[in-house]
Each structure stands twice: as structure tokens, then as C-alpha cells.
Short mmCIF file of C-alpha atoms and ligand atoms in Angstrom, two decimals:
data_model
loop_
_atom_site.label_atom_id
_atom_site.label_comp_id
_atom_site.label_asym_id
_atom_site.label_seq_id
_atom_site.Cartn_x
_atom_site.Cartn_y
_atom_site.Cartn_z
CA MET A 1 -68.56 31.58 46.82
CA PRO A 2 -68.39 29.30 43.76
CA SER A 3 -64.58 29.39 43.40
CA SER A 4 -63.94 28.50 47.03
CA ARG A 5 -66.55 25.73 46.90
CA LYS A 6 -64.91 24.20 43.86
CA LEU A 7 -61.39 24.62 45.26
CA PHE A 8 -62.44 22.94 48.50
CA ALA A 9 -63.91 20.00 46.58
CA ASP A 10 -60.59 19.66 44.72
CA SER A 11 -58.58 20.12 47.89
CA LYS A 12 -60.46 17.45 49.82
CA LYS A 13 -59.41 14.85 47.26
CA ILE A 14 -55.71 15.38 47.88
CA ILE A 15 -55.30 17.21 51.21
CA PRO A 16 -56.73 15.51 54.34
CA SER A 17 -59.97 17.31 55.26
CA GLY A 18 -59.01 19.82 52.55
CA VAL A 19 -56.92 21.95 54.92
CA ASN A 20 -53.33 22.02 56.17
CA SER A 21 -54.27 22.85 59.78
CA PRO A 22 -57.53 21.74 61.44
CA VAL A 23 -58.82 25.14 62.63
CA ARG A 24 -58.88 26.38 59.04
CA TYR A 25 -61.88 24.21 58.28
CA PHE A 26 -65.40 25.45 58.90
CA GLU A 27 -68.77 24.40 57.53
CA PRO A 28 -69.72 24.08 54.77
CA TYR A 29 -66.26 24.97 53.36
CA PRO A 30 -63.61 27.60 54.09
CA PHE A 31 -63.00 30.46 51.70
CA PHE A 32 -59.77 30.23 49.72
CA THR A 33 -57.57 33.29 50.00
CA LYS A 34 -55.95 34.98 47.04
CA LYS A 35 -54.14 37.92 48.67
CA SER A 36 -53.92 40.18 51.70
CA LYS A 37 -52.88 43.74 52.51
CA GLY A 38 -53.01 45.80 55.70
CA SER A 39 -56.16 44.84 57.59
CA HIS A 40 -57.82 42.95 54.73
CA ILE A 41 -57.79 39.65 52.91
CA TRP A 42 -59.47 38.79 49.60
CA ASP A 43 -60.82 35.43 48.56
CA GLU A 44 -60.72 33.69 45.19
CA ASP A 45 -64.23 34.97 44.44
CA GLY A 46 -63.12 38.57 44.92
CA ASN A 47 -64.80 39.04 48.32
CA GLN A 48 -62.97 41.34 50.73
CA TYR A 49 -62.84 40.71 54.48
CA VAL A 50 -61.61 42.75 57.42
CA ASP A 51 -59.23 40.25 59.00
CA PHE A 52 -59.37 39.69 62.75
CA CYS A 53 -57.87 36.21 62.58
CA ASN A 54 -54.60 37.89 61.68
CA GLY A 55 -52.60 34.72 61.25
CA TYR A 56 -53.87 33.57 64.68
CA GLY A 57 -52.14 36.55 66.23
CA ALA A 58 -48.99 36.57 64.11
CA LEU A 59 -49.78 39.72 62.13
CA LEU A 60 -49.46 42.32 64.88
CA LEU A 61 -48.28 44.89 62.34
CA GLY A 62 -50.78 43.88 59.65
CA HIS A 63 -50.50 42.08 56.32
CA ARG A 64 -47.55 42.92 54.05
CA ARG A 65 -46.17 45.56 56.38
CA LYS A 66 -43.82 47.80 54.41
CA GLU A 67 -40.74 47.54 56.67
CA ILE A 68 -40.91 43.76 56.71
CA ILE A 69 -41.51 43.30 52.99
CA GLN A 70 -38.57 45.63 52.26
CA ALA A 71 -36.22 43.68 54.55
CA VAL A 72 -37.25 40.34 53.09
CA THR A 73 -37.06 41.60 49.50
CA LYS A 74 -33.51 42.79 50.17
CA GLN A 75 -32.51 39.47 51.71
CA LEU A 76 -33.96 37.55 48.75
CA THR A 77 -31.24 39.08 46.59
CA GLN A 78 -28.57 37.78 49.03
CA GLY A 79 -29.72 34.21 49.57
CA THR A 80 -32.53 32.19 51.11
CA LEU A 81 -30.82 29.40 53.05
CA TYR A 82 -27.18 28.97 54.01
CA CYS A 83 -27.25 26.50 56.92
CA THR A 84 -24.25 28.33 58.37
CA PRO A 85 -24.37 30.96 61.12
CA THR A 86 -25.07 34.55 60.05
CA GLN A 87 -24.65 37.99 61.57
CA LEU A 88 -28.39 38.37 61.19
CA GLU A 89 -28.97 35.71 63.84
CA ILE A 90 -26.81 37.63 66.32
CA GLU A 91 -28.69 40.83 65.57
CA LEU A 92 -32.07 39.18 66.11
CA SER A 93 -30.99 37.37 69.27
CA LYS A 94 -29.78 40.69 70.74
CA LEU A 95 -33.13 42.27 69.93
CA ILE A 96 -35.03 39.41 71.61
CA ILE A 97 -32.79 39.46 74.69
CA GLY A 98 -33.10 43.26 74.85
CA ASN A 99 -36.87 42.98 75.11
CA PHE A 100 -36.93 39.94 77.42
CA PRO A 101 -34.65 40.35 80.45
CA SER A 102 -35.41 36.77 81.60
CA ILE A 103 -33.63 35.47 78.48
CA ASP A 104 -29.83 35.17 78.67
CA LYS A 105 -29.53 33.00 75.57
CA VAL A 106 -31.94 32.17 72.79
CA ARG A 107 -32.17 29.60 70.03
CA LEU A 108 -34.17 30.26 66.88
CA VAL A 109 -36.56 27.60 65.60
CA ASN A 110 -39.36 27.58 63.03
CA THR A 111 -42.66 27.09 64.83
CA GLY A 112 -44.19 27.60 68.24
CA GLY A 113 -44.62 23.85 68.60
CA GLU A 114 -40.90 23.30 68.02
CA ALA A 115 -40.14 25.97 70.61
CA THR A 116 -42.31 24.37 73.32
CA MET A 117 -41.00 20.89 72.46
CA THR A 118 -37.45 22.16 72.96
CA ALA A 119 -38.36 24.04 76.14
CA ILE A 120 -39.82 20.87 77.64
CA ARG A 121 -36.82 18.78 76.61
CA LEU A 122 -34.57 21.37 78.20
CA ALA A 123 -36.56 21.28 81.45
CA ARG A 124 -36.29 17.49 81.51
CA GLY A 125 -32.57 17.62 80.68
CA TYR A 126 -31.96 20.20 83.39
CA THR A 127 -33.87 18.53 86.20
CA LYS A 128 -33.29 14.92 85.07
CA LYS A 129 -36.96 14.40 85.90
CA LYS A 130 -39.80 13.15 83.75
CA LYS A 131 -43.19 14.74 84.23
CA ILE A 132 -44.51 17.99 82.86
CA ILE A 133 -47.40 19.92 84.35
CA LYS A 134 -49.62 21.84 81.97
CA PHE A 135 -52.84 23.74 82.51
CA GLU A 136 -56.18 22.56 81.17
CA GLY A 137 -57.04 24.34 77.90
CA CYS A 138 -53.57 25.74 77.25
CA TYR A 139 -52.36 24.91 73.75
CA HIS A 140 -48.64 24.59 73.17
CA GLY A 141 -48.45 23.06 69.68
CA ALA A 142 -49.15 19.69 68.12
CA HIS A 143 -46.67 17.36 69.87
CA ASP A 144 -47.45 14.48 72.19
CA THR A 145 -46.39 15.88 75.58
CA VAL A 146 -48.67 18.91 75.31
CA LEU A 147 -51.59 17.48 73.29
CA VAL A 148 -53.38 16.55 76.48
CA LYS A 149 -56.54 18.50 77.35
CA ALA A 150 -55.30 21.20 75.02
CA GLY A 151 -57.29 24.16 73.73
CA SER A 152 -57.53 25.60 70.21
CA GLY A 153 -58.41 23.16 67.42
CA SER A 154 -58.06 20.11 69.64
CA ALA A 155 -60.75 21.44 72.03
CA HIS A 156 -62.84 22.59 69.05
CA ASN A 157 -62.71 19.08 67.60
CA GLY A 158 -63.25 17.34 70.96
CA ILE A 159 -59.84 15.66 71.08
CA SER A 160 -58.59 15.28 74.65
CA VAL A 161 -55.60 13.04 73.83
CA SER A 162 -54.71 12.56 70.16
CA ASP A 163 -54.99 9.09 68.63
CA GLY A 164 -51.50 7.96 67.74
CA GLY A 165 -49.98 9.63 70.81
CA LEU A 166 -48.37 7.15 73.20
CA ASP A 167 -49.93 6.54 76.62
CA GLU A 168 -46.39 6.39 77.97
CA VAL A 169 -45.99 10.02 76.93
CA SER A 170 -49.37 11.43 77.93
CA LYS A 171 -49.27 9.78 81.36
CA ASN A 172 -46.18 11.88 82.06
CA THR A 173 -48.18 15.04 81.40
CA LEU A 174 -50.15 16.11 84.44
CA VAL A 175 -52.99 18.55 83.84
CA VAL A 176 -54.11 21.08 86.43
CA GLN A 177 -56.77 23.78 86.35
CA TYR A 178 -55.93 27.23 84.96
CA ASN A 179 -56.31 30.05 87.48
CA ASN A 180 -55.99 27.52 90.31
CA SER A 181 -52.53 27.68 91.87
CA GLU A 182 -53.64 25.43 94.76
CA ASP A 183 -54.23 22.66 92.22
CA LEU A 184 -50.65 23.12 91.01
CA GLU A 185 -49.27 23.19 94.54
CA LYS A 186 -51.11 20.00 95.48
CA THR A 187 -49.88 18.18 92.37
CA ILE A 188 -46.29 19.23 93.00
CA ARG A 189 -46.55 18.15 96.65
CA GLN A 190 -47.77 14.69 95.62
CA ASP A 191 -45.22 14.02 92.88
CA LYS A 192 -41.46 14.39 93.19
CA ASN A 193 -40.81 13.68 89.52
CA ILE A 194 -41.81 17.06 88.02
CA ALA A 195 -39.43 18.36 85.36
CA GLY A 196 -41.25 21.55 84.46
CA VAL A 197 -44.44 23.59 84.45
CA ILE A 198 -45.61 25.12 81.18
CA VAL A 199 -48.28 27.81 80.98
CA GLU A 200 -49.76 30.39 78.65
CA PRO A 201 -49.50 33.47 80.87
CA ILE A 202 -52.70 34.67 79.20
CA LEU A 203 -54.76 31.74 77.94
CA ALA A 204 -55.51 32.53 74.31
CA ASN A 205 -56.61 29.07 73.16
CA MET A 206 -59.94 28.63 74.98
CA GLY A 207 -61.20 31.94 73.74
CA LEU A 208 -59.41 34.49 75.87
CA ILE A 209 -58.92 33.81 79.59
CA LEU A 210 -57.02 36.19 81.82
CA PRO A 211 -54.86 35.14 84.77
CA GLU A 212 -56.66 36.09 87.99
CA ASN A 213 -55.91 36.58 91.67
CA ASN A 214 -52.13 36.57 91.46
CA PHE A 215 -52.23 33.26 89.62
CA LEU A 216 -48.96 33.90 87.77
CA ALA A 217 -47.13 35.25 90.83
CA ASN A 218 -48.30 32.22 92.81
CA ILE A 219 -47.17 29.67 90.25
CA ARG A 220 -43.81 31.46 90.01
CA LYS A 221 -43.44 31.22 93.79
CA ILE A 222 -44.44 27.55 93.93
CA THR A 223 -42.14 26.50 91.08
CA ARG A 224 -39.22 28.50 92.50
CA GLU A 225 -39.64 26.99 95.97
CA ASN A 226 -39.61 23.53 94.44
CA ASN A 227 -36.75 24.15 91.99
CA ILE A 228 -38.96 23.40 89.01
CA PRO A 229 -38.34 25.36 85.79
CA LEU A 230 -41.30 27.52 84.83
CA ILE A 231 -41.90 27.82 81.09
CA PHE A 232 -43.91 30.80 79.87
CA ASP A 233 -45.34 29.95 76.47
CA GLU A 234 -45.49 33.44 74.98
CA VAL A 235 -46.06 32.31 71.40
CA VAL A 236 -49.24 34.42 71.36
CA THR A 237 -48.46 37.02 74.03
CA GLY A 238 -44.81 37.73 73.14
CA PHE A 239 -44.55 41.17 71.45
CA ARG A 240 -48.36 41.37 71.42
CA VAL A 241 -49.18 42.19 75.03
CA SER A 242 -46.09 44.39 75.29
CA PRO A 243 -42.68 44.51 73.56
CA GLY A 244 -41.52 42.24 76.41
CA GLY A 245 -44.61 40.03 76.35
CA ALA A 246 -46.88 39.08 79.23
CA GLN A 247 -43.88 38.61 81.54
CA LYS A 248 -43.08 42.31 81.29
CA HIS A 249 -46.74 43.24 81.67
CA PHE A 250 -47.12 41.17 84.85
CA GLY A 251 -43.56 41.63 86.12
CA ILE A 252 -42.76 37.92 86.36
CA LYS A 253 -39.58 36.17 85.24
CA PRO A 254 -39.95 32.61 83.96
CA ASP A 255 -36.94 30.30 83.56
CA ILE A 256 -37.68 29.50 79.92
CA THR A 257 -39.74 31.46 77.37
CA THR A 258 -41.11 30.42 74.01
CA LEU A 259 -41.87 32.98 71.31
CA GLY A 260 -43.36 32.77 67.81
CA LYS A 261 -46.19 34.39 65.84
CA ALA A 262 -45.67 38.19 66.15
CA LEU A 263 -41.90 37.63 66.22
CA GLY A 264 -41.93 37.21 62.43
CA ASN A 265 -45.16 39.09 61.64
CA GLY A 266 -46.23 36.45 59.14
CA PHE A 267 -42.91 34.74 58.43
CA THR A 268 -42.06 31.31 59.79
CA ILE A 269 -39.96 31.80 62.89
CA ALA A 270 -40.08 31.02 66.59
CA ALA A 271 -37.62 31.00 69.47
CA VAL A 272 -36.85 29.38 72.78
CA GLY A 273 -34.81 31.28 75.32
CA GLY A 274 -34.06 31.36 79.00
CA ARG A 275 -31.51 31.23 81.78
CA LYS A 276 -27.94 30.61 80.63
CA GLU A 277 -27.43 27.49 82.73
CA ILE A 278 -30.49 25.89 81.12
CA MET A 279 -29.91 27.07 77.54
CA ASP A 280 -26.26 25.91 77.66
CA LEU A 281 -27.53 22.34 77.88
CA LEU A 282 -28.37 22.46 74.17
CA SER A 283 -26.25 20.42 71.81
CA PRO A 284 -23.47 20.40 70.63
CA GLU A 285 -21.93 21.71 73.89
CA GLY A 286 -24.72 20.18 75.92
CA LYS A 287 -26.56 16.89 75.67
CA VAL A 288 -30.10 18.15 74.98
CA TYR A 289 -30.62 17.71 71.26
CA GLN A 290 -32.48 20.17 69.06
CA ALA A 291 -31.90 20.83 65.38
CA SER A 292 -33.53 22.04 62.19
CA THR A 293 -32.47 22.64 58.59
CA PHE A 294 -34.49 25.85 58.39
CA ALA A 295 -33.79 27.26 61.87
CA GLY A 296 -32.43 30.79 61.65
CA ASN A 297 -32.91 30.96 57.88
CA PRO A 298 -32.02 34.45 56.66
CA ILE A 299 -35.45 35.22 55.18
CA SER A 300 -37.37 34.64 58.40
CA VAL A 301 -34.63 36.22 60.48
CA SER A 302 -34.66 39.37 58.32
CA ALA A 303 -38.44 39.53 58.72
CA ALA A 304 -38.14 39.16 62.50
CA ILE A 305 -35.43 41.82 62.77
CA ALA A 306 -37.60 44.25 60.80
CA SER A 307 -40.62 43.29 62.86
CA LEU A 308 -38.90 43.86 66.23
CA LYS A 309 -37.24 47.08 65.08
CA THR A 310 -40.63 48.38 63.91
CA ILE A 311 -42.27 47.33 67.18
CA ASN A 312 -39.56 48.93 69.30
CA LYS A 313 -39.54 52.12 67.23
CA ASN A 314 -43.32 52.54 67.44
CA LYS A 315 -43.94 51.04 70.86
CA ASN A 316 -45.06 54.27 72.54
CA ASN A 317 -47.99 54.65 70.17
CA LEU A 318 -48.54 51.11 68.98
CA TYR A 319 -49.63 49.44 72.21
CA SER A 320 -51.73 52.35 73.50
CA LYS A 321 -53.50 52.63 70.14
CA LEU A 322 -54.27 48.91 70.01
CA GLU A 323 -55.45 48.89 73.60
CA LYS A 324 -57.68 51.91 72.95
CA TYR A 325 -59.21 50.18 69.90
CA THR A 326 -59.84 46.99 71.85
CA LEU A 327 -61.39 48.83 74.78
CA ARG A 328 -63.60 51.01 72.60
CA PHE A 329 -64.68 48.02 70.54
CA THR A 330 -65.41 45.66 73.42
CA ARG A 331 -67.34 48.34 75.33
CA ALA A 332 -69.56 48.93 72.30
CA LEU A 333 -69.99 45.18 71.81
CA ASP A 334 -70.86 44.73 75.48
CA ASP A 335 -73.48 47.49 75.25
CA MET A 336 -75.03 45.87 72.17
CA ALA A 337 -75.27 42.43 73.75
CA THR A 338 -76.61 43.92 77.00
CA ASP A 339 -79.26 45.95 75.13
CA LEU A 340 -80.32 42.79 73.33
CA LYS A 341 -80.44 40.96 76.70
CA ILE A 342 -78.09 38.25 75.48
CA PRO A 343 -76.25 36.54 78.36
CA HIS A 344 -72.60 37.05 77.52
CA GLN A 345 -69.06 37.59 78.77
CA ILE A 346 -66.32 39.51 77.02
CA ASN A 347 -62.73 38.84 78.05
CA SER A 348 -60.19 41.27 76.69
CA THR A 349 -56.68 42.60 77.14
CA ALA A 350 -54.15 44.51 75.04
CA SER A 351 -55.11 43.83 71.39
CA MET A 352 -57.20 40.66 71.93
CA PHE A 353 -60.71 39.73 72.97
CA GLN A 354 -63.36 37.07 72.78
CA ILE A 355 -67.12 37.01 73.45
CA PHE A 356 -68.74 33.99 75.12
CA PHE A 357 -72.48 33.33 75.22
CA THR A 358 -72.86 32.44 78.88
CA SER A 359 -73.99 34.23 82.03
CA LYS A 360 -71.03 32.90 84.08
CA PRO A 361 -67.53 34.41 84.09
CA VAL A 362 -65.10 32.49 81.87
CA VAL A 363 -62.00 31.77 83.93
CA ASN A 364 -60.87 28.29 82.87
CA TYR A 365 -61.33 25.37 80.43
CA GLN A 366 -64.67 24.23 81.84
CA THR A 367 -66.32 27.64 82.01
CA SER A 368 -65.20 28.30 78.43
CA LYS A 369 -66.61 24.93 77.32
CA ASN A 370 -69.91 25.75 79.03
CA ALA A 371 -70.47 28.77 76.78
CA ASP A 372 -72.89 28.29 73.88
CA ALA A 373 -70.58 27.39 70.98
CA LYS A 374 -73.52 26.94 68.59
CA LYS A 375 -74.45 30.59 69.04
CA PHE A 376 -70.83 31.47 68.42
CA GLN A 377 -70.86 29.54 65.14
CA LYS A 378 -74.04 31.31 64.06
CA MET A 379 -72.41 34.65 64.82
CA PHE A 380 -69.25 33.66 62.95
CA LYS A 381 -71.20 32.83 59.79
CA ILE A 382 -73.10 36.11 59.76
CA LEU A 383 -69.92 38.10 60.38
CA LEU A 384 -68.32 36.31 57.45
CA LYS A 385 -71.26 37.14 55.18
CA LYS A 386 -70.85 40.77 56.19
CA GLY A 387 -67.17 40.77 55.26
CA ILE A 388 -65.65 40.22 58.71
CA PHE A 389 -63.28 37.31 59.21
CA ILE A 390 -62.69 36.13 62.77
CA ALA A 391 -61.18 32.75 63.63
CA PRO A 392 -63.93 30.14 63.14
CA SER A 393 -63.96 28.81 66.70
CA GLN A 394 -65.12 29.86 70.13
CA PHE A 395 -61.74 28.69 71.42
CA GLU A 396 -59.73 31.24 69.43
CA VAL A 397 -59.30 34.97 69.84
CA ILE A 398 -60.03 38.15 67.89
CA PHE A 399 -56.76 39.96 67.19
CA PHE A 400 -56.40 43.64 66.33
CA SER A 401 -53.44 44.73 64.25
CA ASP A 402 -51.71 48.04 63.67
CA ALA A 403 -53.30 48.09 60.22
CA HIS A 404 -56.89 48.23 61.49
CA THR A 405 -58.59 51.60 61.14
CA GLN A 406 -61.51 53.22 62.88
CA LYS A 407 -63.46 52.64 59.66
CA ASP A 408 -62.74 48.88 59.89
CA LEU A 409 -63.94 48.86 63.48
CA ASN A 410 -67.15 50.74 62.66
CA LYS A 411 -67.93 48.31 59.83
CA THR A 412 -67.19 45.40 62.16
CA LEU A 413 -69.41 46.73 64.94
CA ASP A 414 -72.29 47.09 62.46
CA ALA A 415 -71.78 43.47 61.44
CA TYR A 416 -71.68 42.30 65.08
CA GLN A 417 -74.95 44.17 65.68
CA ILE A 418 -76.66 42.14 62.95
CA ALA A 419 -74.97 38.92 64.07
CA LEU A 420 -75.97 39.41 67.70
CA LYS A 421 -79.59 40.10 66.76
CA SER A 422 -79.69 36.81 64.94
CA VAL A 423 -77.98 34.97 67.83
CA LYS A 424 -80.78 36.20 70.09
CA GLN A 425 -83.48 34.54 67.95
C1 LIG B 1 -49.67 29.56 72.96
C2 LIG B 1 -49.25 28.76 71.77
N1 LIG B 1 -48.15 28.01 71.84
C3 LIG B 1 -47.71 27.28 70.80
C4 LIG B 1 -48.39 27.27 69.62
C5 LIG B 1 -47.91 26.45 68.46
O1 LIG B 1 -47.36 27.29 67.51
P1 LIG B 1 -47.21 26.77 65.99
O2 LIG B 1 -48.59 26.65 65.45
O3 LIG B 1 -46.38 27.84 65.34
O4 LIG B 1 -46.51 25.44 66.08
C6 LIG B 1 -49.55 28.05 69.49
C7 LIG B 1 -50.31 28.04 68.22
O5 LIG B 1 -51.38 28.56 68.09
C8 LIG B 1 -49.99 28.79 70.59
O6 LIG B 1 -51.12 29.53 70.52
#
């Protein structure tokens, strides 16, 4: 890939590590993308890849989805940024609230990290307490309170607490084990200064880890009994697991929800919503401050309206199709790895999955870390050579989109077959 190699050399001179987000880097250099459409992206050397990174889950409906491009193109003729309220924001908020019954009021922000930062500030403002409990391996964005034993790129790069983060902040973040509600209960019993509990209802940042044994129902019960706001970080799962996210799928109502990624299907938008009495604490009426120049900008909002309308219109087929694809694909992959006698685990749900090279079930941070990440990297490189792009880390997830076809899946399975054979050696 001569063009990508040269572009990376240029990039490294002026962009730290040559990338604008750490997980984008992989050895020896990442490919540079020129364009995308449907289920594919093309690099600067003209190579075509079936895309399973899918904007780290954002592109539920695929690249350049017609309905979204049309809505954005129309809005471009009207204006890109007003910094005044618009009718569009009301329309989008109604759509979000319609899909998420736990949300009475919602504020639009730009990124998932901004949404979780605001959710946490709201929990602290509401309870007038200090400490936040998070679960080991959950990733909630790149801000100090949550960058403690986080998954995704920070686990991939071995960063437990980021340099530059204040001890005074991280010591107010308590970390408990995912899928272990007793650990949460014990921590809450021992500390009366808990402002909130934040969780990914399905952990999609240590590979994929599913909630087990009533974990979510238990943490809902414990937080409710102790009057502690429960924050569901649905930045990945919102609109992906179901039109009403993981909370609809599992039938659990959090106090605050964060959304992002699939909300805008590739456009920059996120949201934080929840119970009225909590959301009303936001400034200017309340004293919890949150603000952004670009929040609710009409381009992203138009994209999100089109995205949610398309999801809601197609929901009867969309989710069953994606689930069928995932199931068919992961069964075939499981058979291949079993035939090759490769110790492995595949965790999957809805339109997501990940394979781990380990003989032990992957149920939390530690069991994910114990899987053979070197084998994963070897597999990643072969898949890439065969024209299949998955996220370049064991701690990410393979995402299907509505644009994937059976032909894409067949090509991908053939590539996995070759990759697995080489992992075995
Ligand atoms: C569950 C979860 N929450 C929050 C975030 C942060 O979102 P953003 O990268 O848009 O700030 C991510 C990003 O991957 C995420 O997976």
C-alpha cells in the first residue's frame, strides 16, 4: 500500500502518532481511506474492503445511506450552524423520547464522551455526592472520571489511568467487576458518598461481553434501593440492539441514558436524557452546567432525524435481518474454529460479535485480557490482506450494518477460514 505508507509518514510528522484517535493506528501503518459506500470502504491505493468496523458501530444503516444523505443535502441549502433553537431539535428529541420511555427530557451534544461527562455531572448535581462507580473494562469516552480501568483503546494500549489525569479525580472513581453485582453491592455498602453508577449494559469495549445472571436487573435493584442514579451508557447499544436500545431489550429503566454513534449514522451527534427531575437540573434553569457551540447543529440533527425515521420505518425487518446474519455468521465461524481445534470463544448479540482465542468463557475485563491478543492481531492482518476490515483490536467489536449482503458475508467467512488456519500455526 505505497500511498498509505507515504501518507502515514507525512501524517506522523504533524499529527501525534499519525492518527486522530488512538485505535486507528495499527502496525506497520493504517490504510488511508478515500471513500466509502454501503458496506465498503476504499483506500488511497484503490483497495476495497468490506467494512465491519463501521465507524465503531455508528454506521448501523451503512455508509452514505440514501435517506440520510438526502436529508443532510437538503439542510445544507438552509444553513449549517445557527446557534439558536430549531424545530428540528424538537422533532429529534420527540423521536428519541418515543423510542426510550425512560427518557422524559433529552439534551443533544456532539460526542459520546460529552454525553457521559454530562450524565455524570448531572448525577453528582442531583445527589450532591462525589464518587462514581464504573465497571472494569467499560469505556465511556476520553475524560478523567471514566478513564480508569477503561476498555477500548486505553486497554489496547495498556493505560489504566491516563497520564495527565488528576489523582483527585480518579480516586473518586470506584471500579467494580462487570457481571458481579455483589461487588457493586459491597462497594455501595462501604461508601456513603456514591453519586452514580455508570455501565455499558452490553460491554462492547473489551471485545463483546454480555450481561449474565440478571446482572442488569440486580444493579438496577441495588441502585434503586440506595437512591443512586443508574446511568446506562448506550452509546454503542442505543438503536443498535433494538430501536429502544439495550434497556428495551432487557426491560430495564435507567435514570439517565447516553446515546451516540447509530443516532447519527455517521454524523457527529450524541445525547443525554433521563428523568425530568434530573434533566431539569441543567443550566440555565438549573445549576449543572453543560454547553457546546455545535450542540444540536442542524446538519447533525437532520442526519439523526433521517436515521431514526429510517430505523423506525424498517424496524420489523432490520433487526431480525441483522440478527440472522450475525447468528449465521458466528455459527459458521464457530464451526471453522472448532474443526481447526483452535481454543476460542465467540460472544455475540444483535448485530455484534467478537472472537477470543481462549478456552475460558469471556465474561469480564480479566477474562477478555487473558485471551491471546497476538493471535487476534495475526488474524486481523490476514483479514485485511483479504479485503476485510475489522477494528484492529481484540477489545473492539465486529459490527454488521444494513448494507452488508450475503455475498459480503461469504467473502468474509472465506477470509476468516484462511486467517484461522494461520492462527493455528
Ligand atoms: C460505550 C461508549 N461510550 C462512550 C463512548 C465515547 O464516544 P465518543 O467517541 O463519541 O466520545 C464510546 C466510544 O467508543 C463508547 O463505546
